[in-house]
Short mmCIF file of C-alpha atoms in Angstrom, two decimals:
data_model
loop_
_atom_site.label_atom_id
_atom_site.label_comp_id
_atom_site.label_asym_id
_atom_site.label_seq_id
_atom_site.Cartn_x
_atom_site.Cartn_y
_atom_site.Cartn_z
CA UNK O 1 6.23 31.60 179.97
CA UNK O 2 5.09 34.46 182.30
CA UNK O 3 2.32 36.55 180.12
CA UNK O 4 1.20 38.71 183.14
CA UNK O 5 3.19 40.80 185.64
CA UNK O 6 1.30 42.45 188.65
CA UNK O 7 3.29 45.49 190.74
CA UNK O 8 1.82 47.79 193.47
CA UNK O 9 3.49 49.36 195.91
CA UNK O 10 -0.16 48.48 198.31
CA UNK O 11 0.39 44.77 199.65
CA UNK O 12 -3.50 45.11 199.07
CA UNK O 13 -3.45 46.20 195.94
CA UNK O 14 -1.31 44.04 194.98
CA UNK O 15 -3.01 41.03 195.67
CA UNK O 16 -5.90 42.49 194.16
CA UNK O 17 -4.16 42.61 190.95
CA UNK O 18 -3.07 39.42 190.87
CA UNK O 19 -6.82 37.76 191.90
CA UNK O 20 -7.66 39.51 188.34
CA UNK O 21 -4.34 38.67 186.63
CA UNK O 22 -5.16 34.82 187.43
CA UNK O 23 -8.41 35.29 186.57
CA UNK O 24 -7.47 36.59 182.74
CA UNK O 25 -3.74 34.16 182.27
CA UNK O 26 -5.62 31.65 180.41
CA UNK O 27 -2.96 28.98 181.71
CA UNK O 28 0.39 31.46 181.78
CA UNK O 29 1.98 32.24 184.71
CA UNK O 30 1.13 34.99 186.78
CA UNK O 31 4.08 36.95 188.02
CA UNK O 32 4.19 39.63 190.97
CA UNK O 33 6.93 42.37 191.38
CA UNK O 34 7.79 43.05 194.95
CA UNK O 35 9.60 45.27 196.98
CA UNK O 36 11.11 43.51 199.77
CA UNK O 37 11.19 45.76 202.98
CA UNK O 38 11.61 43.02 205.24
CA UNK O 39 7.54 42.44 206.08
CA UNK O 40 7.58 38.12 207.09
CA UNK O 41 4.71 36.27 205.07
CA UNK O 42 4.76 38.94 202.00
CA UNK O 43 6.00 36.31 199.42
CA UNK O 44 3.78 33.22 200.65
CA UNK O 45 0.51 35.99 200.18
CA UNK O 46 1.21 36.64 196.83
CA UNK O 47 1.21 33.00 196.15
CA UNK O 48 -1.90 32.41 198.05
CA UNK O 49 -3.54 35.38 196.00
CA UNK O 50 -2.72 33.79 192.60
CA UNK O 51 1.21 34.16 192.12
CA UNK O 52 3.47 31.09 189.67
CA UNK O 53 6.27 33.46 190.58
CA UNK O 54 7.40 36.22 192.51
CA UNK O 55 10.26 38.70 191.09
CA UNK O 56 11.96 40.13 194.63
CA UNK O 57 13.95 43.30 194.59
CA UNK O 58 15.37 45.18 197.86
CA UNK O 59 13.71 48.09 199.17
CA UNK O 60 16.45 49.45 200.57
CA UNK O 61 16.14 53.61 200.80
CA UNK O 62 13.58 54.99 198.27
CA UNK O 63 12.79 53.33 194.55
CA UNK O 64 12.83 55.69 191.71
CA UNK O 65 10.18 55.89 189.38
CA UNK O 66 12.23 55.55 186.30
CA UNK O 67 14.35 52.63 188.18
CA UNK O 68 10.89 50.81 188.59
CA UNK O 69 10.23 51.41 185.01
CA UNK O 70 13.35 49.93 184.03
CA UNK O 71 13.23 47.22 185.86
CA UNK O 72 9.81 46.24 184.93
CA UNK O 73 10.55 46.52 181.51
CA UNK O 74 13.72 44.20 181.69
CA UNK O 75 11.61 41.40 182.68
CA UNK O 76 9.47 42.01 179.46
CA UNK O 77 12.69 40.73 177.46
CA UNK O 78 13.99 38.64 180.11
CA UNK O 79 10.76 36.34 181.14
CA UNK O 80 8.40 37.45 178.05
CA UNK O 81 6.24 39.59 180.03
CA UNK O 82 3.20 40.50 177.90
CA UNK O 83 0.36 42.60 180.35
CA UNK O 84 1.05 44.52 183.13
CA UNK O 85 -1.02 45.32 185.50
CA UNK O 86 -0.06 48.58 187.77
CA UNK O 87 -1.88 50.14 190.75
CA UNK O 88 -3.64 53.63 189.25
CA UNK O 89 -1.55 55.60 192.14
CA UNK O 90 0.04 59.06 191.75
CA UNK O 91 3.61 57.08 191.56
CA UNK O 92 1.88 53.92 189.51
CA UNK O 93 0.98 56.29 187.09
CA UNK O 94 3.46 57.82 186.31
CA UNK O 95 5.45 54.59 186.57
CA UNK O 96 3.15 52.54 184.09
CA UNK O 97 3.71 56.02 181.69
CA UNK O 98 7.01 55.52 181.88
CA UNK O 99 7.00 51.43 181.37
CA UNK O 100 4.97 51.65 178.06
CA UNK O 101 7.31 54.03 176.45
CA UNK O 102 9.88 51.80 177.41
CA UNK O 103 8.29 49.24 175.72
CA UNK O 104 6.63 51.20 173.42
CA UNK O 105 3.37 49.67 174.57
CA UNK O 106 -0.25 50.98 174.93
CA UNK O 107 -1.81 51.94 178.17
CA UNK O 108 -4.25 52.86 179.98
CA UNK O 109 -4.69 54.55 182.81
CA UNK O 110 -7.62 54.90 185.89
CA UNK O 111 -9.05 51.06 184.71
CA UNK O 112 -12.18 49.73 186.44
CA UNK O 113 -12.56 46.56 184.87
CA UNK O 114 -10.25 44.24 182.58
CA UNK O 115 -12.22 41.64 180.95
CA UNK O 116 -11.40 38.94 177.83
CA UNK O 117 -14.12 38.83 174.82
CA UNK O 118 -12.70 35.81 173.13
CA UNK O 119 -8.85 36.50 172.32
CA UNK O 120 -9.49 40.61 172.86
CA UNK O 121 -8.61 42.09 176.16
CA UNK O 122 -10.70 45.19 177.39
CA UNK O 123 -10.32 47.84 179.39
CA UNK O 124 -12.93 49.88 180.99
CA UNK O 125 -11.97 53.51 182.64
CA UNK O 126 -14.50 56.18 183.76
CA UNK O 127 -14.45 59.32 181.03
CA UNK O 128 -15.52 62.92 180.67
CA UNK O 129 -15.14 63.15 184.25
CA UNK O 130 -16.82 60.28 185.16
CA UNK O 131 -20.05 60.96 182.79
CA UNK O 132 -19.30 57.95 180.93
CA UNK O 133 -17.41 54.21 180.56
CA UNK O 134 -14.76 53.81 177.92
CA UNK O 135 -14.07 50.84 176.84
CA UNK O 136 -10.52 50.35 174.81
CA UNK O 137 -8.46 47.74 173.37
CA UNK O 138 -4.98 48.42 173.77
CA UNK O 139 -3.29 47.02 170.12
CA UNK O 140 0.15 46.80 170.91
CA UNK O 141 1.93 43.52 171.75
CA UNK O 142 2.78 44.22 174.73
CA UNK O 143 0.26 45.79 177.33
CA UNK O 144 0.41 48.13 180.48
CA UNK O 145 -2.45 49.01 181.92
CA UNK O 146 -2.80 50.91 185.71
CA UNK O 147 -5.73 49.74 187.56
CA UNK O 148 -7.55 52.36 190.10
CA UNK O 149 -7.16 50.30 193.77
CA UNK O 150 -9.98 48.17 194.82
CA UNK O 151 -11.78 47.79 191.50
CA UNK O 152 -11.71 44.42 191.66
CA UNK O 153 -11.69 43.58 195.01
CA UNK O 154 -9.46 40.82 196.93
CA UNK O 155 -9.41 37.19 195.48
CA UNK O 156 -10.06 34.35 197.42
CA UNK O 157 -6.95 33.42 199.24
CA UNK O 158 -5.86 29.91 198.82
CA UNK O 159 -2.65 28.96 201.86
CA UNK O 160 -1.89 25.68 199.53
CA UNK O 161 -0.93 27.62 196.82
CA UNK O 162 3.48 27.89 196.18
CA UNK O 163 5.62 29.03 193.42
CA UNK O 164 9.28 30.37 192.65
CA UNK O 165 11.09 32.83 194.07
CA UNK O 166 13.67 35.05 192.28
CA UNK O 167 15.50 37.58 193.24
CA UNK O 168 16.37 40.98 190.99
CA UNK O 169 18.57 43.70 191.23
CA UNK O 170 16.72 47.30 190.89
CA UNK O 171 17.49 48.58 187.19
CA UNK O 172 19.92 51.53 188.26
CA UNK O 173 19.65 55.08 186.84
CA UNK O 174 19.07 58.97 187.28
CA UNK O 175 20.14 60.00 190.98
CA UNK O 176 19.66 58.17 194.09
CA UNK O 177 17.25 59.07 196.69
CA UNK O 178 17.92 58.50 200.55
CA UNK O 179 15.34 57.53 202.74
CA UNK O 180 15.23 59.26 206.15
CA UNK O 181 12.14 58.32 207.94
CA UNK O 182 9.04 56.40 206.98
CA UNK O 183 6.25 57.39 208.63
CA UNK O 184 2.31 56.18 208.58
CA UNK O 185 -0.02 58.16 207.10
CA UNK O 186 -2.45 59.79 209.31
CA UNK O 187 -5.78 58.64 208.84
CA UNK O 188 -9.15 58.68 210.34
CA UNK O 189 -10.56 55.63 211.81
CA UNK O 190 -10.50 52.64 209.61
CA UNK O 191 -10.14 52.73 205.48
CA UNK O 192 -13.52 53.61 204.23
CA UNK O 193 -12.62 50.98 201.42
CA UNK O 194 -12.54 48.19 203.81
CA UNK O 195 -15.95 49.24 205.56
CA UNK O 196 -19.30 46.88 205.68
CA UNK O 197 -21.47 49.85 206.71
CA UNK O 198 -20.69 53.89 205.61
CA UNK O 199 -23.19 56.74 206.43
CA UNK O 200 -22.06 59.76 203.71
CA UNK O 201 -23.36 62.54 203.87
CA UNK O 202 -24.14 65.40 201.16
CA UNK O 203 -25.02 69.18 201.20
CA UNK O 204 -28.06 68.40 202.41
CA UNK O 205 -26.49 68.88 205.68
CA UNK O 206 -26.83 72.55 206.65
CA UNK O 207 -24.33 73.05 209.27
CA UNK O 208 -21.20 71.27 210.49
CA UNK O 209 -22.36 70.96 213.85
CA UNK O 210 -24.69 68.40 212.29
CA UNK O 211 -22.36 65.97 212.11
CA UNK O 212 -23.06 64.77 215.52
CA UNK O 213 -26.50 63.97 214.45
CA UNK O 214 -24.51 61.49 211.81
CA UNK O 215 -22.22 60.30 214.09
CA UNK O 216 -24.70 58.83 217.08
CA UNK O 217 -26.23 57.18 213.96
CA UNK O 218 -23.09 55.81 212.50
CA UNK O 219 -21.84 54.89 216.24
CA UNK O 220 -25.31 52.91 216.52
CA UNK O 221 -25.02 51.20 213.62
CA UNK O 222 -21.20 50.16 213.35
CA UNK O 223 -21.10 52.54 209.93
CA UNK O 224 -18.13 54.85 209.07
CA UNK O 225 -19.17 58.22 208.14
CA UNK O 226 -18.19 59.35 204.74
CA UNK O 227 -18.54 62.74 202.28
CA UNK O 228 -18.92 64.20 199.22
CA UNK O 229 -16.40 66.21 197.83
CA UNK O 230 -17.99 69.28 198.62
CA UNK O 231 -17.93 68.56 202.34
CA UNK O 232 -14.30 67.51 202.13
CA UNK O 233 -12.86 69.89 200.16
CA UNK O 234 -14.43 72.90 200.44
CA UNK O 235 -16.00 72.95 203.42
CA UNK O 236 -13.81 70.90 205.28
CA UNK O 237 -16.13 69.45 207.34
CA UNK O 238 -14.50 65.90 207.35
CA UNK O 239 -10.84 65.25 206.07
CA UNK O 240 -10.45 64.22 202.40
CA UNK O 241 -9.75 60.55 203.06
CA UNK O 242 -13.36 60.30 204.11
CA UNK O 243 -14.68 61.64 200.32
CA UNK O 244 -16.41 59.02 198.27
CA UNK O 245 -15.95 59.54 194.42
CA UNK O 246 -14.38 60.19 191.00
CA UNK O 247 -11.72 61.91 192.90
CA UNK O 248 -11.61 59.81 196.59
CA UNK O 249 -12.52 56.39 197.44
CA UNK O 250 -14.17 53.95 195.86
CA UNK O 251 -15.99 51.70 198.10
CA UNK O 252 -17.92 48.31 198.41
CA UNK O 253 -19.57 48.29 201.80
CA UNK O 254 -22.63 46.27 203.01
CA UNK O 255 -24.48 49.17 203.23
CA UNK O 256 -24.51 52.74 202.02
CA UNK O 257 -26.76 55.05 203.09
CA UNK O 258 -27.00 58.30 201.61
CA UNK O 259 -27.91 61.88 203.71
CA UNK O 260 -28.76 64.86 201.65
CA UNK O 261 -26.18 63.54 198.86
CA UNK O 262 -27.71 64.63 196.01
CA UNK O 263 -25.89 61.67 193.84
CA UNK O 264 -24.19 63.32 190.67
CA UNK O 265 -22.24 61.20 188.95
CA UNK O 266 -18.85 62.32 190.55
CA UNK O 267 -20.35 60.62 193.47
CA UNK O 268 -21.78 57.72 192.62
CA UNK O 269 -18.74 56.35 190.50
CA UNK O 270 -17.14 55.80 194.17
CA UNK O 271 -20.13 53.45 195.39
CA UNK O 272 -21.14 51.20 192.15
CA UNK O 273 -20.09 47.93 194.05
CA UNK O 274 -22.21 48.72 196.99
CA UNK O 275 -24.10 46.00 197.72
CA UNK O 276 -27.11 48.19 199.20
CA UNK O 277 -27.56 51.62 198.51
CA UNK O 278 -29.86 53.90 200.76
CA UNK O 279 -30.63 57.42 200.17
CA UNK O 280 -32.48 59.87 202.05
CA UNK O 281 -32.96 63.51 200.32
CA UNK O 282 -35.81 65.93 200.19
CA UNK O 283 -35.57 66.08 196.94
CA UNK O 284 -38.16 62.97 194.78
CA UNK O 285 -35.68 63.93 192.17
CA UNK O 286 -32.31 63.77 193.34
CA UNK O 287 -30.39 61.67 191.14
CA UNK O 288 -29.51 59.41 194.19
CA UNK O 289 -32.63 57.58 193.96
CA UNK O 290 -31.58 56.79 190.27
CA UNK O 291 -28.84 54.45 191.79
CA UNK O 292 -30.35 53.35 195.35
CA UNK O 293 -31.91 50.19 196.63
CA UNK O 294 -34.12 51.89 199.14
CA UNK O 295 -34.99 55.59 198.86
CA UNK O 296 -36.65 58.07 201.61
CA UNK O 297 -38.39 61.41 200.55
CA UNK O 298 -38.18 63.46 203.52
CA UNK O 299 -36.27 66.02 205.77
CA UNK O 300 -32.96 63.99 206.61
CA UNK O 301 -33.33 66.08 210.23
CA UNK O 302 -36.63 64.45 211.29
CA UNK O 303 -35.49 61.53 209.93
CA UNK O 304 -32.25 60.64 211.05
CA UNK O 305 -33.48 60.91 214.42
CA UNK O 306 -36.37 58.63 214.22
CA UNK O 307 -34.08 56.11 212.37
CA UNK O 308 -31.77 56.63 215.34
CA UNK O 309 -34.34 55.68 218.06
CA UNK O 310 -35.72 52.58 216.13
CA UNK O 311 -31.81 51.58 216.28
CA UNK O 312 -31.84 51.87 219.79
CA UNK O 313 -35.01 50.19 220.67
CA UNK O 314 -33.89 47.37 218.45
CA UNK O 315 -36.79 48.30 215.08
#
């Protein structure tokens, strides 16, 4: 029986899901929903990222929210579906809202880590704006639970890994939508999520011009230069896909090093998996150095250029 259905909309985040959804089966099968648009390979990768089985549905023009729902909730009766595990999107939300009142399930939404104490599953999701960890038992039978992207991380892929096929119709309803033109969203050099080494900066930096300062570092270095929300926001000193936190990316480089960010929590949600955390503030005590590995007391503008030069000469 299938206990565990993974859907995302992401190829990434889907195979995310199902890394954790393998993980937490306890010898079920692990199911995938997929959109088929055509893409050559996308079935074999879920299998390779933990899939038993693979539920295929055309892509054609533009899948409605409630016609995801729907569908997703057929296969509860249909294959015995018991957890879900949805991509904490805009759309995911408001499709995994609409899948657990179909069901009449509990969810939860915005979950950064799913774990099994015994025969309990757990959910943890950031709270009072990111102040604090929840952690909730859903009590329902059946389960629904949307998962913010790249809180786990991808799985390891395995290529000798197959499974089943099956093909489903989209559960029809509510008016149709017609898709004219797909288009990539613009972005900013590469996803900050999928970076080894990201320079952010804070409002420590006084003017935008500044930047450039950051950017020979970051250029020296092989870092991608990220924000706070401040800087993205209100200042708009860097687009929003470059802020780090509660409200932008959540990230897992190498390396993270810290400019005049002062670190309040609204920050530092978006870099807990770092693996080495750098700050550099004028401040002994910002709440950055709370968090970091390393931590520099100083004037990030003699600094930065010092750190720049021992780049260069290879310190």
């Amino acid at each position: 029986m299938t206990k565990i259905l993974a859907f995302s909309e992401e190829s990434g985040g889907l195979y995310e899901l199902l890394g954790k959804a393998a993980e937490l089966c306890q010898g079920d099968r692990v199911a995938a929903l997929l959109l088929s648009d055509g893409v050559p390979g996308a079935v074999d990768e879920c299998f390779f990222n933990g899939a038993d089985i693979v539920y295929r549905v055309s892509a054609e023009g533009v899948a409605d929210e409630s016609d995801l729902a729907g569908t997703l909730a057929r296969l509860a009766d249909t294959v015995g579906v018991d957890i879900y595990l949805i991509s904490s999107t805009k759309r995911g939300k408001e499709i995994a809202a609409r899948l657990a009142t179909r069901l009449g399930a509990g969810c939860v939404t915005d979950v950064i880590d799913l774990r099994r104490e015994g025969d309990v599953l757990l959910a943890d999701r950031y709270t009072l704006g990111g102040n604090s960890v929840a952690t909730e038992e859903v009590l329902t039978a059946r389960k629904v639970y949307a998962v913010m992207p790249y809180a786990f991380g991808r799985p390891e892929r395995d290529a000798s890994r197959t499974g089943q096929t099956v093909d489903v119709e989209l559960a029809a309803g509510g008016k149709k939508k017609r898709l004219l033109e797909r288009k990539p969203k613009a972005r900013e050099g590469v996803r900050l999520e999928e970076a080894e080494r990201i320079i952010a900066v804070g409002k420590g930096l006084i003017n935008q011009d500044d930047l450039r300062m950051v950017s020979d570092l970051a250029d020296a270095i092989g870092a991608e230069i990220a924000c706070t929300r401040p800087l993205g926001m209100d200042l708009h000193w860097l687009s929003e896909d470059r802020i780090v936190g509660l409200t932008g990316v959540k990230a897992a480089p190498k390396l993270y090093l810290a400019v005049g960010v002062s670190g309040q929590i609204q920050h530092t949600v978006g870099i807990t998996r770092a693996k080495t955390i750098v700050a550099i503030n004028k401040a002994a005590d910002a709440p950055i150095f709370k968090v970091s590995d390393y931590g520099i007391v100083g004037d990030l503008y003699a600094i930065l250029p010092e750190l720049l030069a021992q780049v260069k000469k290879g310190g």
